[in-house]
mmCIF file of C-alpha atoms in Angstrom:
data_model
loop_
_atom_site.group_PDB
_atom_site.id
_atom_site.type_symbol
_atom_site.label_atom_id
_atom_site.label_comp_id
_atom_site.label_asym_id
_atom_site.label_seq_id
_atom_site.Cartn_x
_atom_site.Cartn_y
_atom_site.Cartn_z
ATOM 1 C CA MET A 1388 98.202 64.212 83.633
ATOM 2 C CA PRO A 1389 94.863 65.625 84.797
ATOM 3 C CA ARG A 1390 93.899 68.985 83.769
ATOM 4 C CA LYS A 1391 93.843 71.484 86.451
ATOM 5 C CA THR A 1392 90.196 72.881 86.904
ATOM 6 C CA GLY A 1393 89.087 75.959 88.028
ATOM 7 C CA ALA A 1394 87.905 74.072 91.302
ATOM 8 C CA HIS A 1395 91.824 72.990 91.720
ATOM 9 C CA ILE A 1396 93.076 76.376 91.478
ATOM 10 C CA ALA A 1397 90.693 77.738 93.957
ATOM 11 C CA ILE A 1398 91.561 75.126 96.262
ATOM 12 C CA LEU A 1399 95.627 76.159 95.773
ATOM 13 C CA LEU A 1400 94.308 80.007 96.166
ATOM 14 C CA ASN A 1401 92.583 78.908 99.623
ATOM 15 C CA VAL A 1402 95.490 77.113 100.791
ATOM 16 C CA ALA A 1403 98.041 80.102 100.084
ATOM 17 C CA THR A 1404 95.414 82.424 101.577
ATOM 18 C CA GLY A 1405 95.431 80.259 104.873
ATOM 19 C CA MET A 1406 99.510 80.340 104.753
ATOM 20 C CA ASP A 1407 99.289 83.977 104.200
ATOM 21 C CA THR A 1408 97.134 84.538 107.477
ATOM 22 C CA ILE A 1409 99.170 82.155 109.448
ATOM 23 C CA LEU A 1410 102.141 84.061 108.497
ATOM 24 C CA LEU A 1411 100.328 87.489 109.350
ATOM 25 C CA ILE A 1412 99.283 86.354 112.823
ATOM 26 C CA PHE A 1413 102.873 84.811 113.449
ATOM 27 C CA GLY A 1414 104.521 88.396 112.419
ATOM 28 C CA LEU A 1415 102.014 90.056 114.515
ATOM 29 C CA LEU A 1416 102.751 87.864 117.355
ATOM 30 C CA LEU A 1417 106.662 88.534 116.873
ATOM 31 C CA LEU A 1418 106.153 91.815 116.850
ATOM 32 C CA VAL A 1419 104.199 92.065 120.002
ATOM 33 C CA ALA A 1420 107.010 90.002 121.711
ATOM 34 C CA ALA A 1421 109.765 92.643 120.449
ATOM 35 C CA LEU A 1422 107.814 95.382 121.960
ATOM 36 C CA ILE A 1423 107.686 93.296 125.397
ATOM 37 C CA PHE A 1424 111.314 92.496 124.799
ATOM 38 C CA LEU A 1425 112.037 96.485 124.512
ATOM 39 C CA VAL A 1426 111.090 96.478 128.221
ATOM 40 C CA ARG A 1427 112.079 93.175 129.518
ATOM 41 C CA PRO A 1428 115.185 92.420 127.372
ATOM 42 C CA SER A 1429 115.580 88.465 128.259
ATOM 43 C CA VAL A 1430 116.325 88.270 124.327
ATOM 44 C CA PRO A 1431 117.531 91.322 122.050
ATOM 45 C CA SER A 1432 114.512 92.950 120.805
ATOM 46 C CA ALA A 1433 115.694 93.159 117.383
ATOM 47 C CA VAL A 1434 115.422 89.206 117.185
ATOM 48 C CA PRO A 1435 111.971 88.967 117.184
ATOM 49 C CA ALA A 1436 111.252 92.249 115.067
ATOM 50 C CA PHE A 1437 113.679 90.844 112.279
ATOM 51 C CA ALA A 1438 111.703 87.652 112.536
ATOM 52 C CA ALA A 1439 108.595 89.485 112.020
ATOM 53 C CA LEU A 1440 109.812 91.354 109.254
ATOM 54 C CA VAL A 1441 110.639 88.459 107.443
ATOM 55 C CA ALA A 1442 107.021 86.505 108.403
ATOM 56 C CA LEU A 1443 105.334 89.542 107.222
ATOM 57 C CA HIS A 1444 106.979 89.622 104.101
ATOM 58 C CA PHE A 1445 106.480 86.259 102.959
ATOM 59 C CA SER A 1446 102.835 86.756 104.105
ATOM 60 C CA THR A 1447 102.548 89.242 101.168
ATOM 61 C CA HIS A 1448 101.244 91.816 103.593
ATOM 62 C CA ILE A 1449 103.945 93.849 102.928
ATOM 63 C CA CYS A 1450 106.596 93.678 100.300
ATOM 64 C CA LEU A 1451 110.459 94.553 101.021
ATOM 65 C CA PRO A 1452 113.676 94.549 98.833
ATOM 66 C CA LEU A 1453 116.669 92.232 99.394
ATOM 67 C CA SER A 1454 118.581 95.359 100.512
ATOM 68 C CA THR A 1455 116.196 96.057 103.190
ATOM 69 C CA PHE A 1456 116.801 92.401 104.569
ATOM 70 C CA LEU A 1457 120.380 92.456 104.558
ATOM 71 C CA PHE A 1458 120.554 95.869 106.249
ATOM 72 C CA TRP A 1459 118.353 95.235 109.177
ATOM 73 C CA GLY A 1460 119.452 91.671 109.356
ATOM 74 C CA THR A 1461 122.984 93.134 109.996
ATOM 75 C CA ALA A 1462 121.834 95.562 112.193
ATOM 76 C CA THR A 1463 120.038 92.712 114.207
ATOM 77 C CA LEU A 1464 123.465 90.913 114.013
ATOM 78 C CA ILE A 1465 125.259 93.764 115.759
ATOM 79 C CA ALA A 1466 122.876 94.510 118.147
ATOM 80 C CA CYS A 1467 122.814 90.912 119.306
ATOM 81 C CA VAL A 1468 126.544 90.910 119.474
ATOM 82 C CA ILE A 1469 126.387 93.958 121.696
ATOM 83 C CA ALA A 1470 123.773 92.908 123.624
ATOM 84 C CA PHE A 1471 125.863 89.588 124.358
ATOM 85 C CA LEU A 1472 128.939 91.514 125.435
ATOM 86 C CA LEU A 1473 127.572 93.491 127.806
ATOM 87 C CA PRO A 1474 127.074 93.049 131.514
ATOM 88 C CA LYS A 1475 123.358 92.334 132.416
ATOM 89 C CA GLY A 1476 121.304 95.033 133.437
ATOM 90 C CA GLU A 1477 122.055 98.176 134.778
ATOM 91 C CA PRO A 1478 123.809 99.044 137.849
ATOM 92 C CA GLY A 1479 121.648 97.870 140.604
ATOM 93 C CA GLY A 1480 119.838 95.714 138.116
ATOM 94 C CA SER A 1481 117.444 98.153 137.201
ATOM 95 C CA LEU A 1482 115.593 98.129 134.001
ATOM 96 C CA HIS A 1483 113.622 101.445 134.052
ATOM 97 C CA GLY A 1484 115.905 103.144 131.642
ATOM 98 C CA ASN A 1485 114.691 100.587 128.807
ATOM 99 C CA PHE A 1486 111.403 101.699 129.689
ATOM 100 C CA TYR A 1487 112.181 105.407 128.997
ATOM 101 C CA LEU A 1488 114.042 104.934 125.973
ATOM 102 C CA ALA A 1489 111.472 102.393 124.669
ATOM 103 C CA THR A 1490 109.094 104.974 125.068
ATOM 104 C CA GLY A 1491 110.799 107.751 123.614
ATOM 105 C CA ALA A 1492 111.702 105.780 120.511
ATOM 106 C CA ILE A 1493 107.961 104.891 119.999
ATOM 107 C CA ALA A 1494 106.691 108.177 120.373
ATOM 108 C CA GLY A 1495 109.605 109.247 117.785
ATOM 109 C CA LEU A 1496 108.744 106.554 115.480
ATOM 110 C CA LEU A 1497 104.887 107.465 115.600
ATOM 111 C CA VAL A 1498 105.870 111.376 115.008
ATOM 112 C CA GLY A 1499 107.908 110.330 112.042
ATOM 113 C CA ILE A 1500 105.205 108.131 110.533
ATOM 114 C CA ALA A 1501 102.724 111.046 110.833
ATOM 115 C CA ALA A 1502 105.154 113.454 109.177
ATOM 116 C CA ASP A 1503 106.487 111.402 106.465
ATOM 117 C CA ALA A 1504 108.005 107.830 106.308
ATOM 118 C CA ARG A 1505 111.358 109.088 105.013
ATOM 119 C CA VAL A 1506 112.172 110.466 108.144
ATOM 120 C CA MET A 1507 110.481 107.867 110.583
ATOM 121 C CA ILE A 1508 113.898 106.197 111.737
ATOM 122 C CA LEU A 1509 115.465 109.861 112.450
ATOM 123 C CA CYS A 1510 112.365 110.658 114.687
ATOM 124 C CA ALA A 1511 112.719 107.248 116.454
ATOM 125 C CA THR A 1512 116.543 108.171 117.132
ATOM 126 C CA PHE A 1513 115.762 111.527 118.424
ATOM 127 C CA GLY A 1514 112.730 109.819 120.594
ATOM 128 C CA THR A 1515 115.535 107.606 121.958
ATOM 129 C CA LEU A 1516 117.885 110.313 123.029
ATOM 130 C CA PHE A 1517 115.151 112.228 124.461
ATOM 131 C CA GLY A 1518 113.899 109.191 126.250
ATOM 132 C CA GLU A 1519 117.585 108.473 127.644
ATOM 133 C CA LEU A 1520 117.943 112.191 128.358
ATOM 134 C CA ALA A 1521 114.519 112.015 130.325
ATOM 135 C CA TYR A 1522 116.057 108.991 132.261
ATOM 136 C CA THR A 1523 119.191 111.110 133.494
ATOM 137 C CA ARG A 1524 116.800 113.181 135.208
ATOM 138 C CA THR A 1525 115.222 110.467 137.780
ATOM 139 C CA PRO A 1526 116.900 109.286 140.403
ATOM 140 C CA LYS A 1527 117.932 105.789 139.133
ATOM 141 C CA GLY A 1528 119.463 107.384 136.037
ATOM 142 C CA CYS A 1529 121.338 110.263 137.690
ATOM 143 C CA TRP A 1530 124.639 108.123 137.342
ATOM 144 C CA ILE A 1531 124.657 108.578 133.611
ATOM 145 C CA LYS A 1532 124.917 112.418 133.640
ATOM 146 C CA PHE A 1533 123.905 114.423 130.264
ATOM 147 C CA PRO A 1534 127.063 115.768 128.887
ATOM 148 C CA SER A 1535 129.649 112.695 129.431
ATOM 149 C CA SER A 1536 130.767 109.519 127.851
ATOM 150 C CA ASN A 1537 128.435 107.551 130.272
ATOM 151 C CA PHE A 1538 125.505 108.898 128.073
ATOM 152 C CA ILE A 1539 126.997 108.001 124.768
ATOM 153 C CA HIS A 1540 127.913 104.566 126.169
ATOM 154 C CA TYR A 1541 124.455 103.998 127.658
ATOM 155 C CA PHE A 1542 122.777 104.816 124.320
ATOM 156 C CA CYS A 1543 125.159 102.727 122.319
ATOM 157 C CA ALA A 1544 124.776 99.913 124.926
ATOM 158 C CA LYS A 1545 121.084 100.105 125.603
ATOM 159 C CA GLY A 1546 119.510 102.449 123.052
ATOM 160 C CA MET A 1547 120.663 100.844 119.830
ATOM 161 C CA ASN A 1548 118.827 97.669 120.415
ATOM 162 C CA ILE A 1549 116.147 99.465 120.998
ATOM 163 C CA LEU A 1550 115.981 101.454 118.252
ATOM 164 C CA VAL A 1551 117.078 98.785 115.869
ATOM 165 C CA ALA A 1552 113.583 96.546 116.879
ATOM 166 C CA VAL A 1553 111.412 100.140 116.886
ATOM 167 C CA ALA A 1554 112.614 101.017 113.165
ATOM 168 C CA MET A 1555 111.731 97.424 112.250
ATOM 169 C CA MET A 1556 108.338 97.722 113.566
ATOM 170 C CA GLY A 1557 108.047 101.107 111.963
ATOM 171 C CA ILE A 1558 108.765 99.390 108.592
ATOM 172 C CA ALA A 1559 106.537 96.552 109.306
ATOM 173 C CA ILE A 1560 103.545 99.340 109.805
ATOM 174 C CA GLU A 1561 104.623 101.630 106.964
ATOM 175 C CA GLY A 1562 104.377 98.369 104.983
ATOM 176 C CA PHE A 1563 100.857 97.715 106.273
ATOM 177 C CA ILE A 1564 99.631 101.510 105.480
ATOM 178 C CA LYS A 1565 101.187 100.776 101.641
ATOM 179 C CA ASN A 1566 99.733 97.762 101.294
ATOM 180 C CA LEU A 1567 95.797 99.308 102.448
ATOM 181 C CA ALA A 1568 96.684 102.465 100.060
ATOM 182 C CA ARG A 1569 96.799 99.944 96.966
#
């Protein structure tokens, strides 16, 4: 068996670096797809967000424990089941609520990341709730009516999928920040 020389090891490292780059680009594209699916949900946005977490983890640009994959994989599965069981769209086929909820969730996530990474998901949850509250004040969202069961139903139906996807995006962003700090 031939002895591995420094040139052989360098070639192996270049292949690994090339695969890391491919997985990084694929993961970032999946994050962009999840961002698009927040507003135009032809696919539950949690699916590409979870796939992005997996791709970014295997690219070695973020490092996540197995428990994180199990938790967010289960959350993605629950979000997909909820999306499958729901009727499509809102009354009249409007998707305006998705924009309000997604904007609120992303704003809350960014506030949470700026404050402390441990509270980013809680801040994203509050952002989603505030986004839904803002949507109830519009003419297209007035049917939800804030202190009613429709508000809770709408949050569970639309907001949970958005929240799961945005939280996984936040985990990816936080992983990049930790990786850069090393």
